[in-house]
Amino acid sequence: MTNAGTLHRIPTRPWRWVPWLVLSQLAVILVWVLAGWHWGLALMVASHALFMVPVFLPNSRFYAPVLSRLPEAGNSVWLTIDDGPSEQTPAVLDLLDRHQAKATFFLVGERVLAHPALVEEILRRGHDLGNHSHSHPQARFWRLGPGTMAAEIEGCQQALQAVSGRRVRWYRSVVGMTNPFVAPVLRKLGLVRVGWSARGYDGVGCTPDGVLARLLPDLRPGAIVLLHEGAAHGHNLAIIEQVLQVLDERGLKAGLPCSNSASPRDHV
């Protein structure tokens, strides 16, 4: 699969958005004074939207670089499975073995500490790990301040390191949301933010057929496929199995980015 050295997009300028914020607000003041409050207020609302909307766009590069597709992937896709480890993890691993597929499990730190044996089993079967926050605060992740955001990402990283003994390189934001305080932590820890190009919304209430209908058009070479385990709806295993069957039918291989190269920083 694609060499991991070409995939590393660790933030090198995590505060690059600050000058744009300053300039936008200076423009608001200038317009307010010269053209009146009606125009000034409209520009202020627009400028705030400019900085808020990217928080909720999973593949936006506004606040941090993101890997959303695999370059030069051949016939490969990258399966990523969020929210574990869970009681479904052993069954997920069995499905992957049956289809000779590999995946990266983006794990939650608290769950890692609660189920260290499952983490060890993921690694024993040849899969990879990623950082998916320490407590998965999905309702408020978008608005976490710098201290709490750092605690979420660093806490998960410490849990993964303690249990696996390995340096984890990949990170995925909770629900894909990335505010201004994510990039500085990624730079400090040397983490690469991973988005996706194929998503079926299987982490919320859904049916397998509905998920597959949303996923199928995007299951092609180079796709980063977002899947989940342990969701309350109980359909994750059926969905994962159907995705693996489709990959087999299309001659696509679920593999991992190679890990035998250096990790250069991407100046973005």
Short mmCIF file of C-alpha atoms in Angstrom, two decimals:
data_model
loop_
_atom_site.label_atom_id
_atom_site.label_comp_id
_atom_site.label_asym_id
_atom_site.label_seq_id
_atom_site.Cartn_x
_atom_site.Cartn_y
_atom_site.Cartn_z
CA MET A 1 0.00 0.00 0.00
CA THR A 2 1.01 3.65 -0.11
CA ASN A 3 4.22 4.46 1.72
CA ALA A 4 3.38 6.06 5.07
CA GLY A 5 6.19 8.57 4.67
CA THR A 6 4.21 10.25 1.89
CA LEU A 7 1.08 10.45 4.01
CA HIS A 8 2.32 12.38 7.00
CA ARG A 9 0.68 15.75 7.25
CA ILE A 10 1.66 16.83 10.72
CA PRO A 11 0.74 20.50 11.25
CA THR A 12 3.74 22.81 11.08
CA ARG A 13 1.83 26.10 11.37
CA PRO A 14 -1.02 25.38 13.79
CA TRP A 15 -1.84 29.07 14.30
CA ARG A 16 -1.83 30.05 10.64
CA TRP A 17 -5.50 31.07 10.87
CA VAL A 18 -4.86 33.85 13.42
CA PRO A 19 -3.74 36.54 10.93
CA TRP A 20 -6.85 35.89 8.86
CA LEU A 21 -9.01 36.30 11.96
CA VAL A 22 -7.36 39.62 12.78
CA LEU A 23 -7.67 40.90 9.23
CA SER A 24 -11.32 39.86 8.98
CA GLN A 25 -12.25 41.75 12.12
CA LEU A 26 -10.34 44.82 11.05
CA ALA A 27 -12.33 44.68 7.81
CA VAL A 28 -15.55 44.49 9.82
CA ILE A 29 -14.62 47.59 11.79
CA LEU A 30 -13.65 49.47 8.65
CA VAL A 31 -16.87 48.61 6.82
CA TRP A 32 -18.95 49.41 9.93
CA VAL A 33 -17.40 52.87 10.12
CA LEU A 34 -17.43 53.70 6.41
CA ALA A 35 -20.62 51.98 5.20
CA GLY A 36 -22.77 51.82 8.32
CA TRP A 37 -23.83 49.18 10.80
CA HIS A 38 -26.04 47.25 8.36
CA TRP A 39 -23.11 46.34 6.14
CA GLY A 40 -20.77 45.98 9.10
CA LEU A 41 -23.09 43.55 10.86
CA ALA A 42 -23.54 41.46 7.70
CA LEU A 43 -19.80 41.24 7.23
CA MET A 44 -19.29 40.33 10.88
CA VAL A 45 -21.76 37.44 10.61
CA ALA A 46 -20.09 36.26 7.39
CA SER A 47 -16.64 36.47 8.92
CA HIS A 48 -17.71 34.44 11.95
CA ALA A 49 -19.22 31.81 9.67
CA LEU A 50 -15.92 31.59 7.82
CA PHE A 51 -14.21 30.47 11.03
CA MET A 52 -17.05 28.33 12.40
CA VAL A 53 -18.13 26.25 9.41
CA PRO A 54 -14.76 24.46 8.96
CA VAL A 55 -15.06 23.10 12.52
CA PHE A 56 -17.89 20.85 11.34
CA LEU A 57 -16.44 19.81 7.97
CA PRO A 58 -14.50 16.55 8.51
CA ASN A 59 -12.14 17.04 5.57
CA SER A 60 -11.61 20.79 5.92
CA ARG A 61 -7.95 21.84 6.01
CA PHE A 62 -8.71 25.26 7.47
CA TYR A 63 -7.42 24.49 10.98
CA ALA A 64 -5.26 21.42 10.36
CA PRO A 65 -4.01 19.31 7.46
CA VAL A 66 -6.04 16.16 6.88
CA LEU A 67 -5.54 12.96 4.94
CA SER A 68 -8.84 12.19 3.19
CA ARG A 69 -7.72 9.86 0.39
CA LEU A 70 -4.75 7.62 -0.30
CA PRO A 71 -2.50 8.70 -3.16
CA GLU A 72 -1.04 6.00 -5.42
CA ALA A 73 -3.04 3.27 -3.72
CA GLY A 74 -3.24 0.80 -6.60
CA ASN A 75 -6.20 -1.46 -5.91
CA SER A 76 -6.17 -0.78 -2.17
CA VAL A 77 -8.50 0.95 0.26
CA TRP A 78 -7.91 1.86 3.88
CA LEU A 79 -10.51 0.51 6.29
CA THR A 80 -10.79 2.54 9.49
CA ILE A 81 -12.99 1.42 12.37
CA ASP A 82 -13.91 3.94 15.07
CA ASP A 83 -15.09 3.91 18.69
CA GLY A 84 -13.59 0.69 20.05
CA PRO A 85 -12.52 -1.42 21.64
CA SER A 86 -15.92 -2.91 22.32
CA GLU A 87 -17.59 -6.24 22.92
CA GLN A 88 -17.82 -6.55 19.13
CA THR A 89 -14.06 -6.26 18.58
CA PRO A 90 -13.34 -10.03 18.53
CA ALA A 91 -16.11 -10.60 15.97
CA VAL A 92 -14.83 -7.70 13.85
CA LEU A 93 -11.36 -9.23 13.92
CA ASP A 94 -12.76 -12.58 12.83
CA LEU A 95 -14.52 -10.94 9.88
CA LEU A 96 -11.34 -9.19 8.82
CA ASP A 97 -9.38 -12.45 9.06
CA ARG A 98 -11.99 -14.26 6.98
CA HIS A 99 -11.59 -11.73 4.18
CA GLN A 100 -7.80 -11.34 4.61
CA ALA A 101 -8.32 -7.65 5.30
CA LYS A 102 -6.44 -5.24 7.52
CA ALA A 103 -7.81 -2.16 9.27
CA THR A 104 -6.81 0.71 11.51
CA PHE A 105 -8.84 0.86 14.72
CA PHE A 106 -9.32 4.41 16.00
CA LEU A 107 -9.74 3.74 19.70
CA VAL A 108 -11.09 5.71 22.65
CA GLY A 109 -8.59 6.04 25.49
CA GLU A 110 -10.95 5.15 28.35
CA ARG A 111 -12.04 2.02 26.49
CA VAL A 112 -8.42 1.11 25.78
CA LEU A 113 -7.65 1.14 29.50
CA ALA A 114 -10.81 -0.85 30.25
CA HIS A 115 -10.06 -3.54 27.62
CA PRO A 116 -6.29 -3.84 27.18
CA ALA A 117 -6.53 -7.48 26.05
CA LEU A 118 -8.65 -6.44 23.06
CA VAL A 119 -6.05 -3.86 22.05
CA GLU A 120 -3.34 -6.49 22.24
CA GLU A 121 -5.47 -8.83 20.11
CA ILE A 122 -5.94 -6.13 17.46
CA LEU A 123 -2.19 -5.81 17.17
CA ARG A 124 -1.56 -9.55 17.33
CA ARG A 125 -3.72 -10.01 14.26
CA GLY A 126 -1.72 -7.46 12.31
CA HIS A 127 -3.93 -4.38 12.46
CA ASP A 128 -3.03 -0.80 13.38
CA LEU A 129 -4.16 1.69 16.03
CA GLY A 130 -5.27 5.31 15.91
CA ASN A 131 -6.12 8.01 18.46
CA HIS A 132 -9.83 8.89 18.72
CA SER A 133 -9.79 11.01 21.92
CA HIS A 134 -9.82 9.85 25.52
CA SER A 135 -13.52 10.04 26.40
CA HIS A 136 -15.26 10.64 23.03
CA PRO A 137 -17.24 13.77 24.07
CA GLN A 138 -19.20 13.92 20.83
CA ALA A 139 -21.75 16.54 21.94
CA ARG A 140 -19.14 19.10 22.93
CA PHE A 141 -15.91 18.16 21.15
CA TRP A 142 -16.34 21.04 18.70
CA ARG A 143 -16.16 23.63 21.47
CA LEU A 144 -13.39 22.24 23.69
CA GLY A 145 -10.81 24.80 24.82
CA PRO A 146 -7.05 24.32 24.50
CA GLY A 147 -6.57 22.63 27.88
CA THR A 148 -9.44 20.17 27.56
CA MET A 149 -8.61 19.42 23.92
CA ALA A 150 -5.01 18.67 24.83
CA ALA A 151 -6.16 16.41 27.67
CA GLU A 152 -8.46 14.47 25.31
CA ILE A 153 -5.85 13.82 22.64
CA GLU A 154 -2.86 13.37 24.96
CA GLY A 155 -4.86 11.16 27.33
CA CYS A 156 -5.74 8.76 24.53
CA GLN A 157 -2.17 8.79 23.26
CA GLN A 158 -0.87 7.90 26.72
CA ALA A 159 -3.40 5.09 27.08
CA LEU A 160 -2.47 3.63 23.70
CA GLN A 161 1.24 3.87 24.49
CA ALA A 162 0.80 2.27 27.90
CA VAL A 163 -1.21 -0.68 26.59
CA SER A 164 0.41 -1.28 23.22
CA GLY A 165 3.95 -0.10 23.85
CA ARG A 166 3.87 1.44 20.38
CA ARG A 167 3.97 4.96 19.03
CA VAL A 168 0.62 5.71 17.41
CA ARG A 169 0.82 7.99 14.38
CA TRP A 170 -2.82 8.44 13.32
CA TYR A 171 -5.53 10.67 14.82
CA ARG A 172 -9.21 11.13 14.02
CA SER A 173 -11.38 13.85 15.54
CA VAL A 174 -14.61 12.93 17.28
CA VAL A 175 -17.38 13.11 14.65
CA GLY A 176 -14.71 14.61 12.40
CA MET A 177 -14.92 18.02 14.13
CA THR A 178 -11.69 20.03 14.33
CA ASN A 179 -11.51 23.36 16.13
CA PRO A 180 -8.50 25.74 16.35
CA PHE A 181 -6.97 23.88 19.29
CA VAL A 182 -6.50 20.49 17.62
CA ALA A 183 -3.49 21.30 15.42
CA PRO A 184 -1.12 22.42 18.22
CA VAL A 185 -1.62 19.09 20.01
CA LEU A 186 -1.12 17.11 16.80
CA ARG A 187 2.11 18.97 16.16
CA LYS A 188 3.35 18.32 19.68
CA LEU A 189 2.58 14.57 19.47
CA GLY A 190 3.55 14.10 15.82
CA LEU A 191 0.07 12.90 14.85
CA VAL A 192 -1.52 12.87 11.40
CA ARG A 193 -5.19 13.80 11.17
CA VAL A 194 -7.16 11.24 9.16
CA GLY A 195 -10.51 12.00 7.57
CA TRP A 196 -12.38 9.81 5.11
CA SER A 197 -13.73 9.63 1.58
CA ALA A 198 -16.37 6.90 2.08
CA ARG A 199 -18.93 7.16 4.86
CA GLY A 200 -22.24 5.40 5.39
CA TYR A 201 -23.29 6.96 8.73
CA ASP A 202 -23.19 3.62 10.53
CA GLY A 203 -22.39 5.18 13.90
CA VAL A 204 -25.98 6.38 14.35
CA GLY A 205 -29.39 4.80 13.89
CA CYS A 206 -29.34 3.11 10.49
CA THR A 207 -30.05 0.01 8.44
CA PRO A 208 -27.33 -2.03 6.70
CA ASP A 209 -28.93 -1.45 3.31
CA GLY A 210 -29.03 2.29 3.85
CA VAL A 211 -25.39 2.40 4.90
CA LEU A 212 -24.30 0.33 1.91
CA ALA A 213 -26.25 2.55 -0.47
CA ARG A 214 -24.31 5.56 0.81
CA LEU A 215 -20.94 3.77 0.82
CA LEU A 216 -20.99 1.89 -2.47
CA PRO A 217 -20.37 4.85 -4.85
CA ASP A 218 -17.21 5.76 -2.92
CA LEU A 219 -15.72 2.26 -2.48
CA ARG A 220 -12.96 2.60 -5.03
CA PRO A 221 -9.13 2.56 -5.05
CA GLY A 222 -7.60 5.03 -2.63
CA ALA A 223 -10.73 5.35 -0.49
CA ILE A 224 -10.46 5.86 3.25
CA VAL A 225 -13.53 4.04 4.54
CA LEU A 226 -15.13 5.11 7.82
CA LEU A 227 -16.82 2.31 9.78
CA HIS A 228 -17.77 1.86 13.44
CA GLU A 229 -18.05 -0.87 16.02
CA GLY A 230 -20.25 -1.21 19.09
CA ALA A 231 -23.03 1.19 18.07
CA ALA A 232 -26.34 0.83 19.91
CA HIS A 233 -28.27 -0.07 16.74
CA GLY A 234 -26.44 -3.41 16.62
CA HIS A 235 -25.87 -3.51 12.85
CA ASN A 236 -22.13 -2.83 12.71
CA LEU A 237 -21.03 -6.42 12.20
CA ALA A 238 -23.47 -6.94 9.33
CA ILE A 239 -22.35 -3.68 7.74
CA ILE A 240 -18.65 -4.50 8.02
CA GLU A 241 -19.23 -7.95 6.53
CA GLN A 242 -21.14 -6.51 3.57
CA VAL A 243 -18.44 -3.91 2.95
CA LEU A 244 -15.79 -6.64 2.94
CA GLN A 245 -17.86 -8.68 0.49
CA VAL A 246 -18.19 -5.72 -1.86
CA LEU A 247 -14.44 -5.10 -1.70
CA ASP A 248 -13.83 -8.73 -2.62
CA GLU A 249 -16.28 -8.51 -5.53
CA ARG A 250 -14.59 -5.38 -6.83
CA GLY A 251 -11.09 -6.81 -6.50
CA LEU A 252 -10.11 -4.23 -3.89
CA LYS A 253 -7.71 -5.02 -1.07
CA ALA A 254 -8.10 -3.60 2.45
CA GLY A 255 -4.55 -2.94 3.60
CA LEU A 256 -2.54 -0.61 5.83
CA PRO A 257 -0.21 2.23 4.86
CA CYS A 258 3.36 0.95 5.01
CA SER A 259 5.13 1.80 8.25
CA ASN A 260 8.78 1.23 7.36
CA SER A 261 9.72 4.75 6.40
CA ALA A 262 10.45 8.08 8.00
CA SER A 263 7.70 10.52 8.85
CA PRO A 264 8.38 13.86 7.18
CA ARG A 265 6.30 16.85 8.10
CA ASP A 266 3.98 18.29 5.52
CA HIS A 267 4.36 22.06 5.33
CA VAL A 268 0.67 22.91 5.16
#
